[in-house]
Amino acid sequence: MATKERPDMFCYQCSQTVMGEACTLKGVCGKEPTIARLQDNLIFAIKGISAYLYHARELGYTDDAVNAFIERAFFSTLTNVNMDAMEYVKLALEAGEMNIRTMQLLKKAHIERYGEPVPTQVQTGTVRGTVSSSPVTTLRCLRNSSSRSRALTSTYTHTLRCFLRTATRV
Ligand code: SF4
């Protein structure tokens, strides 16, 4: 079976995109594949940072440097006026620093709100009862929902139950 060749780039960021689908060789705007990849890389990094920052903000913590970086990095990809590859490499390196900073912020938020995590005995095995498929991803959500409904807690994985015990100790 013939393998389908991967396009050099895939960008459908704006209304000028080829055939209303995507620029796959070179951008109508002049964007080169390398820049497109560097921009994609930066967007993935921003998404990751934003996810952890969101959790920290839920607990009332934020970081001006991280906020400013996210705005600057988004701006550099959305406006398409910066086609300097080295600028994107620098932003990628900065994203690594901001990622660590955000993880430290979230750790601080968790510890100051819920205390240091400690090894905790948990129930293992299955439990008969109703279940919910609601994704529960933050300690704040876990803590709130645990006080609302015991049935909901039966849906958590082993790991999340560990977190639940930790979260409800305070
Ligand atoms: S930003 Fe440039 S490369 Fe991307 S879709 Fe628009 S014209 Fe094409």
mmCIF file with all atom_site columns, C-alpha atoms in Angstrom, residues 88-161:
data_model
loop_
_atom_site.group_PDB
_atom_site.id
_atom_site.type_symbol
_atom_site.label_atom_id
_atom_site.label_alt_id
_atom_site.label_comp_id
_atom_site.label_asym_id
_atom_site.label_entity_id
_atom_site.label_seq_id
_atom_site.pdbx_PDB_ins_code
_atom_site.Cartn_x
_atom_site.Cartn_y
_atom_site.Cartn_z
_atom_site.occupancy
_atom_site.B_iso_or_equiv
_atom_site.pdbx_formal_charge
_atom_site.auth_seq_id
_atom_site.auth_comp_id
_atom_site.auth_asym_id
_atom_site.auth_atom_id
_atom_site.pdbx_PDB_model_num
ATOM 1  C CA . TYR A 1 88  ? 10.506  31.357 18.025 1.00 0.00 ? 88  TYR A CA 1
ATOM 2  C CA . VAL A 1 89  ? 13.413  29.297 19.307 1.00 0.00 ? 89  VAL A CA 1
ATOM 3  C CA . LYS A 1 90  ? 13.920  31.900 22.043 1.00 0.00 ? 90  LYS A CA 1
ATOM 4  C CA . LEU A 1 91  ? 10.206  31.800 22.850 1.00 0.00 ? 91  LEU A CA 1
ATOM 5  C CA . ALA A 1 92  ? 10.333  27.994 23.015 1.00 0.00 ? 92  ALA A CA 1
ATOM 6  C CA . LEU A 1 93  ? 13.186  28.173 25.531 1.00 0.00 ? 93  LEU A CA 1
ATOM 7  C CA . GLU A 1 94  ? 11.284  30.777 27.517 1.00 0.00 ? 94  GLU A CA 1
ATOM 8  C CA . ALA A 1 95  ? 8.209   28.535 27.417 1.00 0.00 ? 95  ALA A CA 1
ATOM 9  C CA . GLY A 1 96  ? 10.272  25.841 29.150 1.00 0.00 ? 96  GLY A CA 1
ATOM 10 C CA . GLU A 1 97  ? 11.153  28.272 31.941 1.00 0.00 ? 97  GLU A CA 1
ATOM 11 C CA . MET A 1 98  ? 7.548   29.451 32.236 1.00 0.00 ? 98  MET A CA 1
ATOM 12 C CA . ASN A 1 99  ? 6.371   25.876 32.366 1.00 0.00 ? 99  ASN A CA 1
ATOM 13 C CA . ILE A 1 100 ? 8.595   25.156 35.370 1.00 0.00 ? 100 ILE A CA 1
ATOM 14 C CA . ARG A 1 101 ? 7.516   28.403 36.996 1.00 0.00 ? 101 ARG A CA 1
ATOM 15 C CA . THR A 1 102 ? 3.855   27.461 36.541 1.00 0.00 ? 102 THR A CA 1
ATOM 16 C CA . MET A 1 103 ? 4.368   23.975 37.960 1.00 0.00 ? 103 MET A CA 1
ATOM 17 C CA . GLN A 1 104 ? 6.066   25.515 40.992 1.00 0.00 ? 104 GLN A CA 1
ATOM 18 C CA . LEU A 1 105 ? 3.148   27.912 41.366 1.00 0.00 ? 105 LEU A CA 1
ATOM 19 C CA . LEU A 1 106 ? 0.629   25.074 41.249 1.00 0.00 ? 106 LEU A CA 1
ATOM 20 C CA . LYS A 1 107 ? 2.625   23.047 43.752 1.00 0.00 ? 107 LYS A CA 1
ATOM 21 C CA . LYS A 1 108 ? 2.711   26.032 46.106 1.00 0.00 ? 108 LYS A CA 1
ATOM 22 C CA . ALA A 1 109 ? -1.034  26.527 45.667 1.00 0.00 ? 109 ALA A CA 1
ATOM 23 C CA . HIS A 1 110 ? -1.765  22.872 46.452 1.00 0.00 ? 110 HIS A CA 1
ATOM 24 C CA . ILE A 1 111 ? 0.500   22.740 49.486 1.00 0.00 ? 111 ILE A CA 1
ATOM 25 C CA . GLU A 1 112 ? -0.681  26.023 50.961 1.00 0.00 ? 112 GLU A CA 1
ATOM 26 C CA . ARG A 1 113 ? -4.320  25.066 50.405 1.00 0.00 ? 113 ARG A CA 1
ATOM 27 C CA . TYR A 1 114 ? -4.283  21.329 51.140 1.00 0.00 ? 114 TYR A CA 1
ATOM 28 C CA . GLY A 1 115 ? -0.990  20.579 52.867 1.00 0.00 ? 115 GLY A CA 1
ATOM 29 C CA . GLU A 1 116 ? 1.941   18.395 51.813 1.00 0.00 ? 116 GLU A CA 1
ATOM 30 C CA . PRO A 1 117 ? 0.820   15.137 50.181 1.00 0.00 ? 117 PRO A CA 1
ATOM 31 C CA . VAL A 1 118 ? 1.539   12.099 52.352 1.00 0.00 ? 118 VAL A CA 1
ATOM 32 C CA . PRO A 1 119 ? 1.272   8.357  51.647 1.00 0.00 ? 119 PRO A CA 1
ATOM 33 C CA . THR A 1 120 ? -2.291  7.384  52.561 1.00 0.00 ? 120 THR A CA 1
ATOM 34 C CA . GLN A 1 121 ? -4.093  4.064  52.859 1.00 0.00 ? 121 GLN A CA 1
ATOM 35 C CA . VAL A 1 122 ? -6.900  3.794  50.343 1.00 0.00 ? 122 VAL A CA 1
ATOM 36 C CA . GLN A 1 123 ? -9.617  1.310  49.595 1.00 0.00 ? 123 GLN A CA 1
ATOM 37 C CA . THR A 1 124 ? -8.905  -0.845 46.563 1.00 0.00 ? 124 THR A CA 1
ATOM 38 C CA . GLY A 1 125 ? -11.202 -3.019 44.469 1.00 0.00 ? 125 GLY A CA 1
ATOM 39 C CA . THR A 1 126 ? -14.674 -2.282 43.180 1.00 0.00 ? 126 THR A CA 1
ATOM 40 C CA . VAL A 1 127 ? -17.631 -0.677 44.908 1.00 0.00 ? 127 VAL A CA 1
ATOM 41 C CA . ARG A 1 128 ? -21.269 -1.327 44.019 1.00 0.00 ? 128 ARG A CA 1
ATOM 42 C CA . GLY A 1 129 ? -23.267 1.813  43.322 1.00 0.00 ? 129 GLY A CA 1
ATOM 43 C CA . THR A 1 130 ? -24.100 4.514  40.833 1.00 0.00 ? 130 THR A CA 1
ATOM 44 C CA . VAL A 1 131 ? -21.383 6.101  38.829 1.00 0.00 ? 131 VAL A CA 1
ATOM 45 C CA . SER A 1 132 ? -20.779 9.288  36.973 1.00 0.00 ? 132 SER A CA 1
ATOM 46 C CA . SER A 1 133 ? -18.539 9.816  34.003 1.00 0.00 ? 133 SER A CA 1
ATOM 47 C CA . SER A 1 134 ? -17.887 13.450 34.878 1.00 0.00 ? 134 SER A CA 1
ATOM 48 C CA . PRO A 1 135 ? -14.225 14.177 34.433 1.00 0.00 ? 135 PRO A CA 1
ATOM 49 C CA . VAL A 1 136 ? -12.890 15.528 37.694 1.00 0.00 ? 136 VAL A CA 1
ATOM 50 C CA . THR A 1 137 ? -9.435  16.876 37.265 1.00 0.00 ? 137 THR A CA 1
ATOM 51 C CA . THR A 1 138 ? -8.598  19.418 39.893 1.00 0.00 ? 138 THR A CA 1
ATOM 52 C CA . LEU A 1 139 ? -8.200  19.136 43.613 1.00 0.00 ? 139 LEU A CA 1
ATOM 53 C CA . ARG A 1 140 ? -10.683 21.955 44.041 1.00 0.00 ? 140 ARG A CA 1
ATOM 54 C CA . CYS A 1 141 ? -13.282 20.088 41.988 1.00 0.00 ? 141 CYS A CA 1
ATOM 55 C CA . LEU A 1 142 ? -12.561 16.907 43.898 1.00 0.00 ? 142 LEU A CA 1
ATOM 56 C CA . ARG A 1 143 ? -12.944 18.590 47.225 1.00 0.00 ? 143 ARG A CA 1
ATOM 57 C CA . ASN A 1 144 ? -16.208 20.284 46.279 1.00 0.00 ? 144 ASN A CA 1
ATOM 58 C CA . SER A 1 145 ? -17.755 17.220 44.716 1.00 0.00 ? 145 SER A CA 1
ATOM 59 C CA . SER A 1 146 ? -16.689 14.934 47.550 1.00 0.00 ? 146 SER A CA 1
ATOM 60 C CA . SER A 1 147 ? -18.795 16.893 49.971 1.00 0.00 ? 147 SER A CA 1
ATOM 61 C CA . ARG A 1 148 ? -21.752 16.891 47.556 1.00 0.00 ? 148 ARG A CA 1
ATOM 62 C CA . SER A 1 149 ? -22.070 13.291 46.612 1.00 0.00 ? 149 SER A CA 1
ATOM 63 C CA . ARG A 1 150 ? -20.621 10.012 47.858 1.00 0.00 ? 150 ARG A CA 1
ATOM 64 C CA . ALA A 1 151 ? -21.828 8.305  44.679 1.00 0.00 ? 151 ALA A CA 1
ATOM 65 C CA . LEU A 1 152 ? -19.607 10.508 42.577 1.00 0.00 ? 152 LEU A CA 1
ATOM 66 C CA . THR A 1 153 ? -16.542 9.509  44.549 1.00 0.00 ? 153 THR A CA 1
ATOM 67 C CA . SER A 1 154 ? -17.011 5.921  43.426 1.00 0.00 ? 154 SER A CA 1
ATOM 68 C CA . THR A 1 155 ? -16.023 6.907  39.919 1.00 0.00 ? 155 THR A CA 1
ATOM 69 C CA . TYR A 1 156 ? -12.551 8.097  40.789 1.00 0.00 ? 156 TYR A CA 1
ATOM 70 C CA . THR A 1 157 ? -9.547  6.069  39.966 1.00 0.00 ? 157 THR A CA 1
ATOM 71 C CA . HIS A 1 158 ? -7.264  4.738  42.657 1.00 0.00 ? 158 HIS A CA 1
ATOM 72 C CA . THR A 1 159 ? -4.924  7.648  42.161 1.00 0.00 ? 159 THR A CA 1
ATOM 73 C CA . LEU A 1 160 ? -7.647  10.236 42.405 1.00 0.00 ? 160 LEU A CA 1
ATOM 74 C CA . ARG A 1 161 ? -8.931  8.611  45.604 1.00 0.00 ? 161 ARG A CA 1
#
